[in-house]
Every structure is written in C-alpha cells, then in structure tokens.
Tab-separated table of C-alpha atoms in Angstrom:
chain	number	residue	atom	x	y	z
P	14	UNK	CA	236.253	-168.917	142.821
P	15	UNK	CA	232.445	-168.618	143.203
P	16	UNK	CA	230.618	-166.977	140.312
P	17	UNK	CA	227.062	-167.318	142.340
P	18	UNK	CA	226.032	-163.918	141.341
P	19	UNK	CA	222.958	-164.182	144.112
P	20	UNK	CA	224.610	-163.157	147.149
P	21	UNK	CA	225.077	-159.674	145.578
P	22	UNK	CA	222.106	-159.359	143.888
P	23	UNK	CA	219.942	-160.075	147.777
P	24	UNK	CA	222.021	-156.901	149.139
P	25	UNK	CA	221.262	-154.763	146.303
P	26	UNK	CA	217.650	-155.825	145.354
P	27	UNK	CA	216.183	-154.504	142.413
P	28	UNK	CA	213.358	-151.887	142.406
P	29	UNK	CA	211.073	-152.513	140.046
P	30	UNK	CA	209.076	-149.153	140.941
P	31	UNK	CA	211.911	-146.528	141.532
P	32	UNK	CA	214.670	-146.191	138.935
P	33	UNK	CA	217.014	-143.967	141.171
P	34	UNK	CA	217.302	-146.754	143.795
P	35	UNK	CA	218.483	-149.011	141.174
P	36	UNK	CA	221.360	-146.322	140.628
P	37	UNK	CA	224.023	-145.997	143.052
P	38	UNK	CA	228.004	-144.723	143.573
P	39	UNK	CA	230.280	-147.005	145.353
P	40	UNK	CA	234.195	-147.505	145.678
P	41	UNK	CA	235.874	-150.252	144.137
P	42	UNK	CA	238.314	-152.325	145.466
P	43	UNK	CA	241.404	-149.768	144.628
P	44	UNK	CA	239.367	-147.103	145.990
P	45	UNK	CA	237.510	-145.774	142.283
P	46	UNK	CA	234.699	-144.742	141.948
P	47	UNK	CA	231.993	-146.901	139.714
P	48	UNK	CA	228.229	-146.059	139.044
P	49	UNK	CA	226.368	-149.487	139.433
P	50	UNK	CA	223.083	-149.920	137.850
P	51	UNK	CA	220.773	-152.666	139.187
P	52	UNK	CA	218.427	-154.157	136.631
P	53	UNK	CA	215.926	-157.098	137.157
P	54	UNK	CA	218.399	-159.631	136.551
P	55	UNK	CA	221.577	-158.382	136.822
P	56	UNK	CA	223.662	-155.430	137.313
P	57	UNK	CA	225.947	-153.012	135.141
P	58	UNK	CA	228.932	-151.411	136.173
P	59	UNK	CA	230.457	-147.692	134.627
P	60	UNK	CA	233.689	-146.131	135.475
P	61	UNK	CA	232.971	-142.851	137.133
P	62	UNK	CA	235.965	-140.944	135.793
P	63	UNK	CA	237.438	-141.119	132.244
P	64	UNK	CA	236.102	-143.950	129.804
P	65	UNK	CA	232.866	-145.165	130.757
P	66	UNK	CA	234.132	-148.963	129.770
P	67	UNK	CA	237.843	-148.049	131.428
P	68	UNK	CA	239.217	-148.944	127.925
P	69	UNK	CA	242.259	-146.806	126.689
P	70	UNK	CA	241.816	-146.810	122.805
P	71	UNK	CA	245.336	-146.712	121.387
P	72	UNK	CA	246.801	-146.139	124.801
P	73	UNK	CA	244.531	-142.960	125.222
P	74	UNK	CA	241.918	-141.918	127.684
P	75	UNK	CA	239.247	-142.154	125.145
P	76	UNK	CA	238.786	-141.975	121.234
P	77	UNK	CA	238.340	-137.989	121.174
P	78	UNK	CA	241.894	-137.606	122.882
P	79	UNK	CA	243.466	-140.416	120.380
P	80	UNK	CA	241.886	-138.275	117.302
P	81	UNK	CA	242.002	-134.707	118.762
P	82	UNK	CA	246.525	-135.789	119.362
P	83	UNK	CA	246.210	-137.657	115.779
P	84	UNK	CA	245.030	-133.972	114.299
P	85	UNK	CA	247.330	-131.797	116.037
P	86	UNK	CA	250.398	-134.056	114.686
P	87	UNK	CA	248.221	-134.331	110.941
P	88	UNK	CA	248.391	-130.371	111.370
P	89	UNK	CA	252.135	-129.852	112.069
P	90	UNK	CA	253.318	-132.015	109.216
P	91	UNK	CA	250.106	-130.965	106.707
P	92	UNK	CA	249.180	-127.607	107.704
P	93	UNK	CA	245.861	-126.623	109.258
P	94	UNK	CA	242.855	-128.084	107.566
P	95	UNK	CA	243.920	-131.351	107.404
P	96	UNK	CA	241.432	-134.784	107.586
P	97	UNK	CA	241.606	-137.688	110.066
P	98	UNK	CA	239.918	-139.713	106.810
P	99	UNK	CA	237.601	-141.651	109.169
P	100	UNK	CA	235.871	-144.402	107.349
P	101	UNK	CA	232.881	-146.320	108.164
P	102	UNK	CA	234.225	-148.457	110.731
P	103	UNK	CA	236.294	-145.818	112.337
P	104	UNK	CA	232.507	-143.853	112.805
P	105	UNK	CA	231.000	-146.759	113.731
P	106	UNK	CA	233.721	-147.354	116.811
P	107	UNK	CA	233.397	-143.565	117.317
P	108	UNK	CA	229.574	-144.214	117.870
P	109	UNK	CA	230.223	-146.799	120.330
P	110	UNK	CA	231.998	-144.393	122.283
P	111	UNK	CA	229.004	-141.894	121.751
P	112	UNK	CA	226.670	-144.478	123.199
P	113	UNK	CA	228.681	-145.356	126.154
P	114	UNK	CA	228.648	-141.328	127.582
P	115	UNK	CA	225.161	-141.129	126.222
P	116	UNK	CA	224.427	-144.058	128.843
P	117	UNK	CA	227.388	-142.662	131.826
P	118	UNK	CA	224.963	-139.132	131.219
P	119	UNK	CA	222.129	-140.467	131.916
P	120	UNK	CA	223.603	-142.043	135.334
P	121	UNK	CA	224.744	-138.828	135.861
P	122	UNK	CA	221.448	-136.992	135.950
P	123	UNK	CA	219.743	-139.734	138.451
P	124	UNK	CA	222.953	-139.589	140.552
P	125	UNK	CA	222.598	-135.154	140.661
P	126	UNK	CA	225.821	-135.184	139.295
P	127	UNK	CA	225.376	-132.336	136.705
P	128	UNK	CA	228.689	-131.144	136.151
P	129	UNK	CA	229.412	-134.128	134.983
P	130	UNK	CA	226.533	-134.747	132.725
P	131	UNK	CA	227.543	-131.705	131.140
P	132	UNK	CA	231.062	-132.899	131.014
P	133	UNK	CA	229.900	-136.462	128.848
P	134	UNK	CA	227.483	-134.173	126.428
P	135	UNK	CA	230.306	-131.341	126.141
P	136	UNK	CA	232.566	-134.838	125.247
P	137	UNK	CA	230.121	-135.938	122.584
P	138	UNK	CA	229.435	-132.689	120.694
P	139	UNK	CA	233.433	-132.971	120.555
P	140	UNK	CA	232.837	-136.502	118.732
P	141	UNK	CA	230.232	-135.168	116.429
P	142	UNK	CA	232.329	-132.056	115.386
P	143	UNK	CA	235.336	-134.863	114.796
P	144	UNK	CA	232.770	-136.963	112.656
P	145	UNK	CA	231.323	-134.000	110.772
P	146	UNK	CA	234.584	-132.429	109.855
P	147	UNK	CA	236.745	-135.614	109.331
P	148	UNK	CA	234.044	-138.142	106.921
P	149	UNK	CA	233.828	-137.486	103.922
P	150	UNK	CA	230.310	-139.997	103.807
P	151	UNK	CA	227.488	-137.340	103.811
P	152	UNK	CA	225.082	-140.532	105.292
P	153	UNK	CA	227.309	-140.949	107.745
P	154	UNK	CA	227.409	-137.410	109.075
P	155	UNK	CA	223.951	-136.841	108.782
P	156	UNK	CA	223.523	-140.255	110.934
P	157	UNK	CA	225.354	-138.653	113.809
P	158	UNK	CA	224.480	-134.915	113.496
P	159	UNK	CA	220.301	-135.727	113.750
P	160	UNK	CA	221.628	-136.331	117.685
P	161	UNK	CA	223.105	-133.087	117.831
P	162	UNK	CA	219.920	-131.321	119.088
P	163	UNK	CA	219.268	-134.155	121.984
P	164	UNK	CA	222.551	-133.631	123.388
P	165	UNK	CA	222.658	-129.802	123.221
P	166	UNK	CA	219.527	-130.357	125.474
P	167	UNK	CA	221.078	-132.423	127.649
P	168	UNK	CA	224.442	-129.805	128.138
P	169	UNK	CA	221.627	-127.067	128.481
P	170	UNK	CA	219.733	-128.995	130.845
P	171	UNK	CA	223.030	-130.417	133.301
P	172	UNK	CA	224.564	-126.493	132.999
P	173	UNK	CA	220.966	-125.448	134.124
P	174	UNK	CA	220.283	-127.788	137.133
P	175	UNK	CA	224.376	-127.476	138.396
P	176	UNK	CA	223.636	-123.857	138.590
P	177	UNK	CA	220.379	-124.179	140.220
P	178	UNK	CA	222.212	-126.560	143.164
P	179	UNK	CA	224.358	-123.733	143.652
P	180	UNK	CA	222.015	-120.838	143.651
P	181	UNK	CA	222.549	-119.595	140.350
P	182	UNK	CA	218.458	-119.106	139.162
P	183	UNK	CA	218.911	-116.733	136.719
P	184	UNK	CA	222.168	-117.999	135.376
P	185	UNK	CA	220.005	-121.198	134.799
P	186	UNK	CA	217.309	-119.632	133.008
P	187	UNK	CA	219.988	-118.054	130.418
P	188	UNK	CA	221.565	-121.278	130.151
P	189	UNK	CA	218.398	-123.237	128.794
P	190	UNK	CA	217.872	-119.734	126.670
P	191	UNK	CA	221.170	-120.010	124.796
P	192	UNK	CA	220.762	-124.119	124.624
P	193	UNK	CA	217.354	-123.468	122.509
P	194	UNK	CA	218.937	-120.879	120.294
P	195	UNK	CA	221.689	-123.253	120.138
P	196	UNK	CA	219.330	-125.970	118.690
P	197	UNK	CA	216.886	-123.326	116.412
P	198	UNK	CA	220.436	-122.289	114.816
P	199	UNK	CA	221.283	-126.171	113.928
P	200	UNK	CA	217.952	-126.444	112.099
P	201	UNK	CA	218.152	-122.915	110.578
P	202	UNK	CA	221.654	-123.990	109.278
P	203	UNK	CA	220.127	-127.074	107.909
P	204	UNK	CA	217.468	-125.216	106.185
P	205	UNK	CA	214.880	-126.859	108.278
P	206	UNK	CA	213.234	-123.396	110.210
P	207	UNK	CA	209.618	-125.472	109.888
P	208	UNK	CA	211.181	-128.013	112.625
P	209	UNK	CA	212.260	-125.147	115.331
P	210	UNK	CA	208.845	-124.951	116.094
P	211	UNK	CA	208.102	-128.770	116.115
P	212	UNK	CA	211.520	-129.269	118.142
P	213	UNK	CA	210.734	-132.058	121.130
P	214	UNK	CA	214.246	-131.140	122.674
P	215	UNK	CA	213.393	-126.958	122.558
P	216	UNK	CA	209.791	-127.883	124.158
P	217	UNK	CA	211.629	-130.104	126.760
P	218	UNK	CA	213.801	-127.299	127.748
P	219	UNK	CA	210.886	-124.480	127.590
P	220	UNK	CA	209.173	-127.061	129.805
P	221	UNK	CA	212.130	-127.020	132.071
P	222	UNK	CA	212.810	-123.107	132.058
P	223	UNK	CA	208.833	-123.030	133.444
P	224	UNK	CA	209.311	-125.439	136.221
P	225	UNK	CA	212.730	-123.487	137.061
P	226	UNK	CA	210.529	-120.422	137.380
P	227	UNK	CA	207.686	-121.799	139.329
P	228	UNK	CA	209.433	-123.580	141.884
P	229	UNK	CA	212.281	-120.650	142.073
P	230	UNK	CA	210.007	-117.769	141.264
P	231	UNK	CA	212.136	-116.413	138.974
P	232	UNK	CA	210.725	-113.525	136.830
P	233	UNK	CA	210.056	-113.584	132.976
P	234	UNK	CA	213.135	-112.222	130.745
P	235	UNK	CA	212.061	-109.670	128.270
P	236	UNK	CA	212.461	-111.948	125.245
P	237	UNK	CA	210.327	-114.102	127.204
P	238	UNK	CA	207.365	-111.795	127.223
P	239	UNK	CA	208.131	-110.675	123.876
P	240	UNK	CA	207.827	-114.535	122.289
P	241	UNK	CA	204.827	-115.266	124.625
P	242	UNK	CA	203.110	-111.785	123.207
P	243	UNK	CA	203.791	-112.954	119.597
P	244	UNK	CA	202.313	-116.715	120.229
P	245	UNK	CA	199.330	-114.811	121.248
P	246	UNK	CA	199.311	-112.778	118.170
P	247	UNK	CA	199.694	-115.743	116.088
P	248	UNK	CA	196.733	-117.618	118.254
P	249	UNK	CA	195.017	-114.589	117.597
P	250	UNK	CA	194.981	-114.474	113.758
P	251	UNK	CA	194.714	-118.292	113.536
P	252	UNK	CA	191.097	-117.724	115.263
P	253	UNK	CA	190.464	-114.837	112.866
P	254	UNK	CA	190.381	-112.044	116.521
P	255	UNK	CA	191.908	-109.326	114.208
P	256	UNK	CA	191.097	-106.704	116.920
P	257	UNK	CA	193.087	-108.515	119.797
P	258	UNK	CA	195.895	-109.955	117.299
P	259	UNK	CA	196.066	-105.812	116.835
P	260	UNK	CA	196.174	-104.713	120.015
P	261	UNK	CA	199.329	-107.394	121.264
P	262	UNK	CA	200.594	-105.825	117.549
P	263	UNK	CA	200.663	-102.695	120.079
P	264	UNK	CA	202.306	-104.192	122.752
P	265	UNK	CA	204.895	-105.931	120.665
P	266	UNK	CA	205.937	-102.793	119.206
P	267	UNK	CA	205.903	-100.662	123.111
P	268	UNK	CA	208.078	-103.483	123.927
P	269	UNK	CA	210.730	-103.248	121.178
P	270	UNK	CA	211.124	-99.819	121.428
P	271	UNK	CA	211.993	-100.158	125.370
P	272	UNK	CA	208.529	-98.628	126.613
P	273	UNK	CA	207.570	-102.219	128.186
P	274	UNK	CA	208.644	-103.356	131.182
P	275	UNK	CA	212.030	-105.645	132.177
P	276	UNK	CA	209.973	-108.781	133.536
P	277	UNK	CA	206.615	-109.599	135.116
C-alpha cells in the first residue's frame, strides 16, 4: 500500500490566497459525507454528520448524549437535581469535544451550511450548561463559560444568514437582536454591565445586522432608532452640546410614548 500522499495533494492544490477553495464537501468511499480542508502541507478530514472525529464516546454519538443519558438515569434513581460530578479530566475531554464543533462550525460557515453551524453552537452551549451545572471547580467553569458569548454569536449569526438564504430578512434581523440581548444578559448576570458596551461579539453582530440591512434594505426596528437616538444623546453630553443632547431628550421621550414612527 502506497502512503505517497502527493498524488492527492496535485488534484487538490492548496490556495494560499482563498480560504474557501481550500474547503470542500465530498463523499467517502461508503457514500458519507466528509468536509476536507486543504492546508499548505497537508489536508484534514471532518465527519459531516454526528462527531466531528466519528468517535462514539462510551458507545454514544458524542459526549453530550453519553452525559445528557448518564443524567436522566442519575435523575430516576436520585431525584431531579442530581450532579454528573465531572472532574478535571472529565472537563478537559469535554473541551476537546468543544474544540472539535468549534472547528466542524467554522467549516460550516465557509461551506454556507448554516443550519448546521447553528446545529454545532446549539451542541456546545449544551456542553457548557453540562460543565456549569455538573463541576463543582469554580476555575473550571469560569474557563469554559468566558466562550459563552463567542458562540451565542456564532448561533445568532448561522440562525441569521439560514434565514436570509431563505428569504427571511426580517426574521434575521430579530435573530441577531435576541443573540445580543442574549450576550448583554450573560454579562449583566455576571455583574459585568461595563463589558456590554465593550462586547467584540455584540459589535460583530451590530456590524452584521448593518450589512443585512444595506444589502437587503431592510428598515430600522424601533428599538433600533431608539438606541441610535440615545448614542447620540450620550455623544452629545460627552462634547458638552447640552442643547442638542436636549432636543434627542425630546425625541427619545415622543418615541416611548408611541408618537415616533415604526422604522425609517
């Protein structure tokens, strides 16, 4: 058996200036599906359903279906409330697992597969709820749970772009809405209001929610104009215009009592 990797590498060369054409979908030899990534020197190779690595963990499709059947037994003989006990190197395979979707996800996105990309994030917020309820390690919860705001982007963002492929413009633009409250109400939770505004993931998806708009021409929401009106006002008083930061005072307050207008 030849292990001369070359042959395969000349009929899939690698680009070094365009990342999607080093990402492709092909059928396997049993007829799967596997994502193949071409990098300069080699190649990488996910499953495209299930496990990203094809393992079965404890005979299981994947970790979160071993400890998601491990609870519901735990409950029946315990009672509700009861712990998996994961330890450190339970967490740490957990994380592996975490990593590996992280990775499929990203594939995903390139490939404009974006029900599944929501699919692997809805998978690990599933792994950090199992981590966060089931550890009893504070460090180790907090380790996991600082990624929680990334990947609530990334649902927001695949549940966004899915609905745009199938028409669905304002269904998109409430999607990215709730994933930003989604992410202000971890840090609020966490004590941490200072970082909502300071949020890379909540600019990334305001970003988005723009683009959405300007290429779709969807109109402005009414919270929209209502948070743009009070960045103004707080531009305003930062640069000491008391007389403007009054007047969008005004326009604030026509808008909350329903005198405003539904979009512009």
């Amino acid at each position: 058996m030849s292990f001369d990797l070359v042959p395969l590498f000349a009929e899939w060369p690698h680009h070094a200036t365009d990342d999607d054409k080093n990402v492709r979908c092909v059928r396997a030899e049993d007829g799967r599906l596997v994502i193949q990534v071409r990098v300069r020197c080699g190649m990488f190779q996910w499953e495209y359903e299930g496990r990203p690595d094809g393992a079965k963990p404890h005979g299981f499709p994947s970790l979160l279906d071993y400890y998601r059947h491990r609870l519901e037994h735990l409950e029946r003989e315990q009672g509700p409330g009861s712990s998996l006990g994961l330890d450190k190197a339970r967490v740490e395979e957990v994380g592996e697992e975490l990593m590996d979707y992280y990775q499929r996800r990203v594939l995903f996105f390139r490939l404009g597969e974006y029900e599944r990309a929501r699919k692997d994030a809805e998978h690990n917020l599933a792994l950090l709820d199992i981590i966060r309820h089931h550890t009893e390690d504070p460090e180790l919860i907090l380790e996991h749970e600082k990624w929680r705001p990334f990947i609530t982007m990334d649902r927001a963002r695949a549940e966004a772009l899915g609905s745009c492929q199938e028409g669905g413009y304002l269904e998109a633009i409430h999607e990215i809405d709730r994933g930003i409250e989604e992410i202000s109400d971890f840090y609020r939770r966490h004590g941490r209001d200072d970082l909502v505004p300071l949020s890379q993931e909540i600019a990334a998806l305001k970003d988005l929610r723009t683009n959405l708009r300007e290429t779709y021409n969807i109109p402005l929401s009414r919270d929209e104009i209502l948070e743009g009106l009070r960045e103004e006002q707080q531009k305003a008083i930062a640069d000491e215009d008391y007389e403007r930061a009054a007047r969008i005072r005004d326009e604030i307050a026509r808008f909350e009592r329903g005198d405003g207008s539904e979009a512009v």
